[in-house]
Amino acid sequence: MKVAIVGVTGYAGMVLYQLLKSHPEVSQINLYGHDQKQAQPLYEAVPQFGPTETTLLLPYDADAIMADNQVVFFATSAGITNALAVPFIKAHFPVIDLSGDYRLKDPAQYEKWYHKPAADPKALQDAHFGLAEFENAQGHTYIANPGCYATATLLGLAPLVQQHLIVKDSLIVDAKSGTSGAGKKLTTLTHFSQTNENLQLYGINTHKHIPEIMQEVQTWDPEVPALQFTTTLLPVTTGLMATIYAKAAPGVNGAAVAKAFNDTYQNDFFVRFTSEQLPTLKQVVGSNFTDIGAIYNPVTNTILVVSVIDNVIKGAGGQAIQNFNQMFNFDPLAGLPTTVALP
Ligand SMILES: NC(=O)C1=CN([C@@H]2O[C@H](COP(=O)(O)OP(=O)(O)OC[C@H]3O[C@@H](n4cnc5c(N)ncnc54)[C@H](OP(=O)(O)O)[C@@H]3O)[C@@H](O)[C@H]2O)C=CC1
Ligand SMILES: CC(=O)N[C@@H](CCC(=O)OP(=O)(O)O)C(=O)O
């Protein structure tokens, strides 16, 4: 299968390209850049791929993408696909969009949280939210790949919310990400001197993943009213941890929590429940795994859940490939890394 990537020069796009190169069903990857007036050796644009990389970065051309490929992945910044994807939607051409432009069903919500014009309301309704362990992309042509914080948080929340184990207005999420989550663009927050040997909270009560998480949570339990969600920048490049706190519903104990996680994820290869052995970033970074630990504290009647992912793999390119595998009925593990970066 020939696949197209728009945005290979970005962090999510370059990782996605690297993963697709080893996908058994992918015969050719065509790369398109918006800054290119003529074909450019990929190595010049992304030196990490090395001087022997022969692939060319082609000028962006929607017609050429649809003529020469069977699916397109957009690994582009927020606010790009709300317009750029329109010809592909009109042509019902398969799209896997790693940005947030088509995740929120309500255009007013998108404009409130992203501060950008929303995509067409019908296109938003038709888009499939690709949380791979709970949704199936087969039969859909537009996949809105979830964000990294949303992925880690939703996988950590699902058993608790779906099985009504919590006090519904008690959710607190303290999520922390490495700087690669911000992409390659430099900001004062991600400047080395600011990030190194520091911890910085940002987006307090304004993070765009709040509506994304709530939208999916309320499909599981509409009575969950809100969640307190904070994000912190870690002085690491890659890795994301969502630490979740919730009051236990009456009669819930540690055994009930463990059973809920084991039952929920027993058939999901890429989600590993680690019980009371709380996971660390290094046991998932480099892989497509989500590791989740949970501990119930009877003294405070509080459930603690820790969910960790590689933000650019499971949080972006890896989950995009899970959706690709679902769309085309490929082996669910095809093209996905199962080994971590050592030491
Ligand atoms: N980083 C992460 O951990 C995660 C990122 N995402 C999402 O994935 C997307 C990419 O993120 P990330 O790789 O971190 O971001 P980067 O800023 O690193 O890369 C952005 C990419 O978009 C391209 N781009 C920018 N403007 C345009 C345009 N007008 N037309 C076409 N392409 C354009 C850039 O090209 P150029 O190099 O030419 O500027 C670059 O390839 C974002 O929507 C992000 O929110 C989702 C989950 C996790
Ligand atoms: C550290 C950092 O800046 N992280 C990014 C995560 C972006 C992401 O997950 O992508 P989407 O924009 O596609 O949701 C943030 O907090 O916005």
Tab-separated table of C-alpha atoms and ligand atoms in Angstrom:
chain	number	residue	atom	x	y	z
A	1	MET	CA	0.000	0.000	0.000
A	2	LYS	CA	1.226	3.522	-0.830
A	3	VAL	CA	0.752	6.008	1.981
A	4	ALA	CA	1.300	9.776	2.185
A	5	ILE	CA	2.562	11.806	5.132
A	6	VAL	CA	2.136	15.564	5.412
A	7	GLY	CA	4.314	16.953	8.222
A	8	VAL	CA	7.305	14.580	8.284
A	9	THR	CA	9.523	17.499	9.379
A	10	GLY	CA	7.677	17.680	12.703
A	11	TYR	CA	8.284	15.475	15.728
A	12	ALA	CA	5.123	13.411	15.357
A	13	GLY	CA	5.559	13.147	11.589
A	14	MET	CA	9.171	11.968	11.693
A	15	VAL	CA	8.340	9.281	14.241
A	16	LEU	CA	5.316	8.204	12.198
A	17	TYR	CA	7.519	7.940	9.091
A	18	GLN	CA	10.080	5.840	10.964
A	19	LEU	CA	7.346	3.466	12.170
A	20	LEU	CA	5.639	3.162	8.768
A	21	LYS	CA	8.982	2.261	7.154
A	22	SER	CA	8.783	-1.057	9.016
A	23	HIS	CA	5.056	-1.660	8.437
A	24	PRO	CA	4.680	-4.927	6.438
A	25	GLU	CA	1.673	-3.648	4.438
A	26	VAL	CA	3.320	-0.351	3.393
A	27	SER	CA	5.168	-0.583	0.072
A	28	GLN	CA	5.900	3.124	-0.406
A	29	ILE	CA	5.745	6.281	1.697
A	30	ASN	CA	5.328	9.589	-0.170
A	31	LEU	CA	6.237	12.696	1.813
A	32	TYR	CA	4.773	16.155	1.190
A	33	GLY	CA	5.895	19.442	2.706
A	34	HIS	CA	4.246	22.833	2.608
A	35	ASP	CA	7.474	24.807	2.364
A	36	GLN	CA	8.892	22.898	-0.570
A	37	LYS	CA	8.703	24.590	-3.999
A	38	GLN	CA	10.542	21.590	-5.491
A	39	ALA	CA	11.506	18.088	-4.364
A	40	GLN	CA	14.034	18.167	-1.533
A	41	PRO	CA	16.115	15.279	-0.151
A	42	LEU	CA	14.543	14.326	3.161
A	43	TYR	CA	17.993	14.317	4.766
A	44	GLU	CA	18.284	18.073	4.156
A	45	ALA	CA	14.979	18.709	5.929
A	46	VAL	CA	15.408	16.115	8.685
A	47	PRO	CA	19.117	15.293	9.179
A	48	GLN	CA	18.201	12.610	11.737
A	49	PHE	CA	17.337	10.307	8.818
A	50	GLY	CA	20.959	10.383	7.661
A	51	PRO	CA	22.691	11.023	4.294
A	52	THR	CA	21.795	7.621	2.864
A	53	GLU	CA	18.053	8.348	3.128
A	54	THR	CA	16.989	8.630	-0.525
A	55	THR	CA	13.351	9.643	-0.048
A	56	LEU	CA	12.398	13.068	-1.385
A	57	LEU	CA	10.140	15.592	0.328
A	58	LEU	CA	7.687	16.642	-2.390
A	59	PRO	CA	5.791	19.931	-2.717
A	60	TYR	CA	2.311	19.651	-1.242
A	61	ASP	CA	-0.342	18.801	-3.862
A	62	ALA	CA	-3.699	17.389	-2.757
A	63	ASP	CA	-4.528	15.965	-6.195
A	64	ALA	CA	-1.156	14.220	-6.434
A	65	ILE	CA	-1.592	12.818	-2.910
A	66	MET	CA	-4.972	11.316	-3.820
A	67	ALA	CA	-3.721	10.032	-7.174
A	68	ASP	CA	-0.527	8.408	-5.879
A	69	ASN	CA	-1.579	7.081	-2.472
A	70	GLN	CA	-4.363	5.133	-0.736
A	71	VAL	CA	-4.336	7.048	2.577
A	72	VAL	CA	-2.871	10.291	3.898
A	73	PHE	CA	-1.587	10.975	7.420
A	74	PHE	CA	-1.594	14.625	8.497
A	75	ALA	CA	0.989	15.237	11.227
A	76	THR	CA	0.476	18.976	10.967
A	77	SER	CA	0.008	21.731	13.522
A	78	ALA	CA	-3.382	22.575	14.949
A	79	GLY	CA	-5.444	24.747	12.639
A	80	ILE	CA	-4.089	23.293	9.383
A	81	THR	CA	-6.349	20.370	8.460
A	82	ASN	CA	-9.544	22.284	9.230
A	83	ALA	CA	-8.969	23.741	5.735
A	84	LEU	CA	-6.298	21.532	4.148
A	85	ALA	CA	-8.323	18.338	4.568
A	86	VAL	CA	-11.430	19.634	2.775
A	87	PRO	CA	-10.680	18.183	-0.701
A	88	PHE	CA	-9.910	14.793	0.847
A	89	ILE	CA	-13.192	14.821	2.768
A	90	LYS	CA	-15.098	15.765	-0.369
A	91	ALA	CA	-13.458	12.866	-2.210
A	92	HIS	CA	-14.057	10.469	0.722
A	93	PHE	CA	-10.302	9.832	0.620
A	94	PRO	CA	-8.967	8.086	3.773
A	95	VAL	CA	-7.365	10.529	6.207
A	96	ILE	CA	-5.671	9.925	9.561
A	97	ASP	CA	-5.281	13.315	11.222
A	98	LEU	CA	-2.881	13.563	14.169
A	99	SER	CA	-3.962	17.121	14.954
A	100	GLY	CA	-6.887	18.157	17.101
A	101	ASP	CA	-8.851	19.855	14.306
A	102	TYR	CA	-11.522	17.136	13.974
A	103	ARG	CA	-11.611	15.636	17.505
A	104	LEU	CA	-14.266	17.900	19.017
A	105	LYS	CA	-17.810	17.395	17.675
A	106	ASP	CA	-18.942	20.901	18.612
A	107	PRO	CA	-17.369	23.669	16.460
A	108	ALA	CA	-17.991	26.202	19.222
A	109	GLN	CA	-15.966	24.068	21.625
A	110	TYR	CA	-13.076	23.876	19.123
A	111	GLU	CA	-13.091	27.657	18.668
A	112	LYS	CA	-13.280	28.230	22.439
A	113	TRP	CA	-10.342	25.964	23.306
A	114	TYR	CA	-8.152	26.204	20.167
A	115	HIS	CA	-8.839	29.893	19.353
A	116	LYS	CA	-8.989	29.016	15.647
A	117	PRO	CA	-11.814	28.691	13.111
A	118	ALA	CA	-13.469	25.282	13.305
A	119	ALA	CA	-13.816	22.800	10.463
A	120	ASP	CA	-17.163	22.165	8.762
A	121	PRO	CA	-19.736	21.001	11.374
A	122	LYS	CA	-20.801	17.957	9.359
A	123	ALA	CA	-17.168	16.935	8.850
A	124	LEU	CA	-16.709	17.200	12.614
A	125	GLN	CA	-19.728	14.986	13.205
A	126	ASP	CA	-18.551	12.442	10.624
A	127	ALA	CA	-14.964	12.248	11.934
A	128	HIS	CA	-14.086	9.154	13.975
A	129	PHE	CA	-12.296	9.724	17.308
A	130	GLY	CA	-9.581	7.083	17.094
A	131	LEU	CA	-9.050	5.985	20.711
A	132	ALA	CA	-7.929	2.601	19.431
A	133	GLU	CA	-8.708	0.418	22.478
A	134	PHE	CA	-12.327	1.653	22.686
A	135	GLU	CA	-13.277	2.693	19.147
A	136	ASN	CA	-12.928	0.916	15.787
A	137	ALA	CA	-11.764	2.865	12.751
A	138	GLN	CA	-12.951	0.243	10.246
A	139	GLY	CA	-15.530	1.726	7.866
A	140	HIS	CA	-14.548	5.310	8.630
A	141	THR	CA	-12.662	7.573	6.216
A	142	TYR	CA	-11.682	10.433	8.518
A	143	ILE	CA	-9.826	9.485	11.699
A	144	ALA	CA	-9.218	12.152	14.338
A	145	ASN	CA	-6.255	10.703	16.211
A	146	PRO	CA	-6.432	11.573	19.948
A	147	GLY	CA	-3.949	13.877	21.652
A	148	CYS	CA	-1.209	12.510	23.879
A	149	TYR	CA	-2.549	13.754	27.221
A	150	ALA	CA	-6.030	12.649	26.237
A	151	THR	CA	-4.802	9.156	25.323
A	152	ALA	CA	-2.952	8.521	28.589
A	153	THR	CA	-5.732	10.065	30.690
A	154	LEU	CA	-8.643	8.304	28.968
A	155	LEU	CA	-6.979	4.882	29.164
A	156	GLY	CA	-6.343	5.503	32.874
A	157	LEU	CA	-9.910	6.659	33.485
A	158	ALA	CA	-11.911	4.186	31.385
A	159	PRO	CA	-12.342	1.280	33.855
A	160	LEU	CA	-13.206	3.654	36.712
A	161	VAL	CA	-15.796	5.640	34.743
A	162	GLN	CA	-17.258	2.825	32.651
A	163	GLN	CA	-17.824	0.651	35.725
A	164	HIS	CA	-19.017	3.547	37.931
A	165	LEU	CA	-16.353	3.031	40.607
A	166	ILE	CA	-15.867	6.714	41.474
A	167	VAL	CA	-17.587	9.735	42.967
A	168	LYS	CA	-18.404	11.444	39.691
A	169	ASP	CA	-17.319	15.005	40.523
A	170	SER	CA	-14.067	14.006	42.239
A	171	LEU	CA	-11.764	13.567	39.236
A	172	ILE	CA	-8.336	15.232	39.426
A	173	VAL	CA	-5.689	14.635	36.730
A	174	ASP	CA	-2.098	15.792	37.118
A	175	ALA	CA	-0.471	15.147	33.721
A	176	LYS	CA	3.210	15.687	32.871
A	177	SER	CA	4.913	15.558	29.485
A	178	GLY	CA	8.370	15.830	27.991
A	179	THR	CA	9.188	18.735	25.697
A	180	SER	CA	8.728	16.783	22.455
A	181	GLY	CA	5.011	17.033	23.200
A	182	ALA	CA	5.212	20.706	22.283
A	183	GLY	CA	6.643	19.975	18.841
A	184	LYS	CA	9.778	21.402	17.283
A	185	LYS	CA	8.717	25.037	17.514
A	186	LEU	CA	10.633	26.809	20.287
A	187	THR	CA	8.726	28.599	23.030
A	188	THR	CA	9.933	30.275	26.221
A	189	LEU	CA	8.432	27.326	28.096
A	190	THR	CA	10.481	24.776	26.151
A	191	HIS	CA	13.715	26.779	25.870
A	192	PHE	CA	16.486	24.592	27.333
A	193	SER	CA	17.490	27.132	29.979
A	194	GLN	CA	13.863	27.316	31.141
A	195	THR	CA	13.111	23.603	30.968
A	196	ASN	CA	16.358	22.138	32.248
A	197	GLU	CA	16.358	21.372	35.999
A	198	ASN	CA	12.876	22.834	36.261
A	199	LEU	CA	9.175	21.841	36.449
A	200	GLN	CA	6.594	24.179	34.896
A	201	LEU	CA	2.818	24.025	35.022
A	202	TYR	CA	1.006	25.541	32.047
A	203	GLY	CA	-2.425	25.773	30.467
A	204	ILE	CA	-4.106	25.837	33.875
A	205	ASN	CA	-7.835	25.212	33.360
A	206	THR	CA	-7.380	26.192	29.698
A	207	HIS	CA	-5.754	23.113	28.161
A	208	LYS	CA	-7.345	22.023	24.879
A	209	HIS	CA	-7.356	18.382	26.026
A	210	ILE	CA	-9.959	19.122	28.705
A	211	PRO	CA	-12.903	19.171	26.255
A	212	GLU	CA	-11.454	16.208	24.341
A	213	ILE	CA	-11.225	14.091	27.498
A	214	MET	CA	-14.660	15.189	28.749
A	215	GLN	CA	-16.257	14.498	25.347
A	216	GLU	CA	-15.109	10.868	25.450
A	217	VAL	CA	-15.695	10.396	29.218
A	218	GLN	CA	-19.289	11.557	28.840
A	219	THR	CA	-19.914	8.892	26.211
A	220	TRP	CA	-19.087	6.444	29.011
A	221	ASP	CA	-20.983	8.264	31.793
A	222	PRO	CA	-22.864	11.498	30.984
A	223	GLU	CA	-23.153	12.203	34.735
A	224	VAL	CA	-19.436	12.971	35.101
A	225	PRO	CA	-19.660	16.774	35.175
A	226	ALA	CA	-16.046	17.882	34.842
A	227	LEU	CA	-12.458	17.116	35.750
A	228	GLN	CA	-9.673	19.153	37.290
A	229	PHE	CA	-6.840	18.789	34.765
A	230	THR	CA	-3.342	20.249	35.039
A	231	THR	CA	-0.364	19.874	32.719
A	232	THR	CA	3.303	20.122	33.642
A	233	LEU	CA	6.375	20.263	31.421
A	234	LEU	CA	9.018	17.720	32.401
A	235	PRO	CA	12.758	18.285	31.824
A	236	VAL	CA	12.879	15.243	29.532
A	237	THR	CA	12.453	14.944	25.774
A	238	THR	CA	9.891	12.174	25.563
A	239	GLY	CA	7.435	10.477	27.883
A	240	LEU	CA	4.107	11.356	29.448
A	241	MET	CA	2.573	10.445	32.802
A	242	ALA	CA	-1.033	11.062	33.773
A	243	THR	CA	-1.578	10.797	37.533
A	244	ILE	CA	-5.281	10.441	38.281
A	245	TYR	CA	-7.041	10.844	41.624
A	246	ALA	CA	-10.687	9.972	42.300
A	247	LYS	CA	-12.803	9.312	45.380
A	248	ALA	CA	-14.096	5.738	45.413
A	249	ALA	CA	-17.838	5.200	45.197
A	250	PRO	CA	-19.442	3.489	48.206
A	251	GLY	CA	-18.427	-0.156	48.575
A	252	VAL	CA	-15.480	0.107	46.170
A	253	ASN	CA	-12.126	-1.275	47.340
A	254	GLY	CA	-8.716	-2.154	45.891
A	255	ALA	CA	-9.844	-5.544	44.639
A	256	ALA	CA	-12.743	-4.005	42.711
A	257	VAL	CA	-10.388	-1.475	41.119
A	258	ALA	CA	-7.866	-4.146	40.091
A	259	LYS	CA	-10.641	-6.340	38.668
A	260	ALA	CA	-11.988	-3.434	36.618
A	261	PHE	CA	-8.601	-2.765	35.032
A	262	ASN	CA	-7.835	-6.432	34.398
A	263	ASP	CA	-11.277	-7.038	32.874
A	264	THR	CA	-11.132	-3.900	30.730
A	265	TYR	CA	-7.698	-4.466	29.221
A	266	GLN	CA	-7.324	-8.262	29.268
A	267	ASN	CA	-7.527	-8.413	25.461
A	268	ASP	CA	-5.591	-5.225	24.656
A	269	PHE	CA	-1.988	-6.080	23.797
A	270	PHE	CA	-0.762	-2.489	24.064
A	271	VAL	CA	-2.256	-1.735	27.478
A	272	ARG	CA	-0.510	-3.413	30.413
A	273	PHE	CA	-2.045	-3.188	33.902
A	274	THR	CA	0.779	-3.197	36.453
A	275	SER	CA	-1.425	-3.390	39.572
A	276	GLU	CA	0.175	-1.626	42.550
A	277	GLN	CA	3.603	-1.522	40.844
A	278	LEU	CA	3.244	2.061	39.614
A	279	PRO	CA	4.816	2.497	36.151
A	280	THR	CA	7.629	4.851	35.142
A	281	LEU	CA	8.300	6.579	31.822
A	282	LYS	CA	11.256	4.361	30.930
A	283	GLN	CA	9.139	1.232	30.741
A	284	VAL	CA	7.177	2.605	27.772
A	285	VAL	CA	9.274	5.283	26.012
A	286	GLY	CA	10.206	3.950	22.575
A	287	SER	CA	7.232	1.580	22.483
A	288	ASN	CA	3.497	1.713	21.748
A	289	PHE	CA	2.613	0.461	25.224
A	290	THR	CA	0.446	2.199	27.792
A	291	ASP	CA	1.308	0.969	31.270
A	292	ILE	CA	-1.209	1.643	34.025
A	293	GLY	CA	-0.891	1.117	37.769
A	294	ALA	CA	-3.587	1.667	40.426
A	295	ILE	CA	-3.647	1.859	44.217
A	296	TYR	CA	-6.691	2.305	46.476
A	297	ASN	CA	-6.118	4.147	49.774
A	298	PRO	CA	-8.790	3.203	52.366
A	299	VAL	CA	-7.645	5.964	54.726
A	300	THR	CA	-8.615	8.709	52.264
A	301	ASN	CA	-11.009	6.559	50.182
A	302	THR	CA	-9.001	7.652	47.152
A	303	ILE	CA	-8.110	5.722	44.011
A	304	LEU	CA	-4.740	6.642	42.496
A	305	VAL	CA	-4.101	5.679	38.864
A	306	VAL	CA	-0.808	6.264	37.005
A	307	SER	CA	-0.837	5.950	33.211
A	308	VAL	CA	2.357	6.320	31.157
A	309	ILE	CA	2.995	6.496	27.393
A	310	ASP	CA	5.522	7.639	24.838
A	311	ASN	CA	3.814	10.858	23.755
A	312	VAL	CA	4.975	10.657	20.102
A	313	ILE	CA	4.327	6.915	19.714
A	314	LYS	CA	1.200	5.814	21.579
A	315	GLY	CA	0.355	9.504	21.963
A	316	ALA	CA	0.581	10.169	18.216
A	317	GLY	CA	2.178	8.029	15.475
A	318	GLY	CA	1.691	4.656	17.157
A	319	GLN	CA	-2.020	5.173	17.761
A	320	ALA	CA	-2.308	6.538	14.207
A	321	ILE	CA	-0.929	3.210	12.973
A	322	GLN	CA	-3.340	1.311	15.234
A	323	ASN	CA	-6.118	3.234	13.489
A	324	PHE	CA	-4.514	2.546	10.087
A	325	ASN	CA	-4.444	-1.177	10.919
A	326	GLN	CA	-8.115	-1.056	11.948
A	327	MET	CA	-9.146	0.924	8.840
A	328	PHE	CA	-7.583	-1.586	6.462
A	329	ASN	CA	-8.077	-4.714	8.580
A	330	PHE	CA	-4.336	-5.324	9.005
A	331	ASP	CA	-2.704	-7.202	11.877
A	332	PRO	CA	-3.351	-4.977	14.944
A	333	LEU	CA	0.340	-5.193	15.924
A	334	ALA	CA	1.754	-4.428	12.438
A	335	GLY	CA	4.320	-1.622	12.317
A	336	LEU	CA	4.211	-0.979	16.061
A	337	PRO	CA	7.234	-0.993	18.402
A	338	THR	CA	7.189	-3.305	21.402
A	339	THR	CA	10.671	-2.589	22.738
A	340	VAL	CA	11.671	0.430	24.806
A	341	ALA	CA	14.657	2.763	24.525
A	342	LEU	CA	17.345	1.490	26.903
A	343	PRO	CA	19.133	1.839	29.316
B	1	LIG	N1	4.347	16.021	19.727
B	1	LIG	C1	3.485	15.219	20.317
B	1	LIG	O1	3.796	14.536	21.326
B	1	LIG	C2	2.089	15.110	19.789
B	1	LIG	C3	1.651	15.912	18.746
B	1	LIG	N2	0.349	15.780	18.303
B	1	LIG	C4	-0.143	16.622	17.229
B	1	LIG	O2	0.520	16.247	16.028
B	1	LIG	C5	0.669	17.389	15.188
B	1	LIG	C6	2.149	17.577	14.880
B	1	LIG	O3	2.752	17.808	16.135
B	1	LIG	P1	4.314	17.985	16.240
B	1	LIG	O4	4.987	17.076	15.287
B	1	LIG	O5	4.659	17.897	17.688
B	1	LIG	O6	4.497	19.490	15.743
B	1	LIG	P2	5.746	20.164	15.025
B	1	LIG	O7	5.602	21.619	15.257
B	1	LIG	O8	6.991	19.469	15.430
B	1	LIG	O9	5.492	19.857	13.456
B	1	LIG	C7	4.430	20.498	12.776
B	1	LIG	C8	4.416	19.972	11.352
B	1	LIG	O10	3.356	20.636	10.647
B	1	LIG	C9	3.905	21.220	9.460
B	1	LIG	N3	3.159	22.426	9.089
B	1	LIG	C10	3.117	23.608	9.748
B	1	LIG	N4	2.325	24.468	9.082
B	1	LIG	C11	1.871	23.817	7.973
B	1	LIG	C12	1.024	24.166	6.871
B	1	LIG	N5	0.471	25.375	6.815
B	1	LIG	N6	0.796	23.241	5.917
B	1	LIG	C13	1.341	22.004	5.997
B	1	LIG	N7	2.152	21.600	7.009
B	1	LIG	C14	2.412	22.510	7.975
B	1	LIG	C15	5.324	21.548	9.819
B	1	LIG	O11	6.061	21.733	8.616
B	1	LIG	P3	7.379	22.684	8.624
B	1	LIG	O12	8.475	21.896	9.217
B	1	LIG	O13	7.594	22.969	7.168
B	1	LIG	O14	7.023	23.897	9.425
B	1	LIG	C16	5.716	20.302	10.585
B	1	LIG	O15	6.020	19.251	9.704
B	1	LIG	C17	0.081	18.571	15.962
B	1	LIG	O16	-1.249	18.809	15.580
B	1	LIG	C18	0.137	18.096	17.397
B	1	LIG	O17	-0.815	18.761	18.167
B	1	LIG	C19	-0.521	14.854	18.821
B	1	LIG	C20	-0.109	14.035	19.846
B	1	LIG	C21	1.211	14.114	20.409
B	2	LIG	C1	4.389	19.577	26.295
B	2	LIG	C2	3.291	20.091	25.395
B	2	LIG	O1	3.256	21.242	25.007
B	2	LIG	N1	2.382	19.213	24.996
B	2	LIG	C3	1.303	19.589	24.092
B	2	LIG	C4	0.575	18.337	23.697
B	2	LIG	C5	0.014	18.482	22.297
B	2	LIG	C6	-0.685	17.259	21.815
B	2	LIG	O2	-0.909	16.268	22.436
B	2	LIG	O3	-1.132	17.291	20.594
B	2	LIG	P1	-2.555	17.880	20.170
B	2	LIG	O4	-2.354	19.320	20.110
B	2	LIG	O5	-2.754	17.190	18.864
B	2	LIG	O6	-3.567	17.492	21.159
B	2	LIG	C7	0.316	20.582	24.742
B	2	LIG	O7	0.233	20.613	25.963
B	2	LIG	O8	-0.390	21.257	23.976
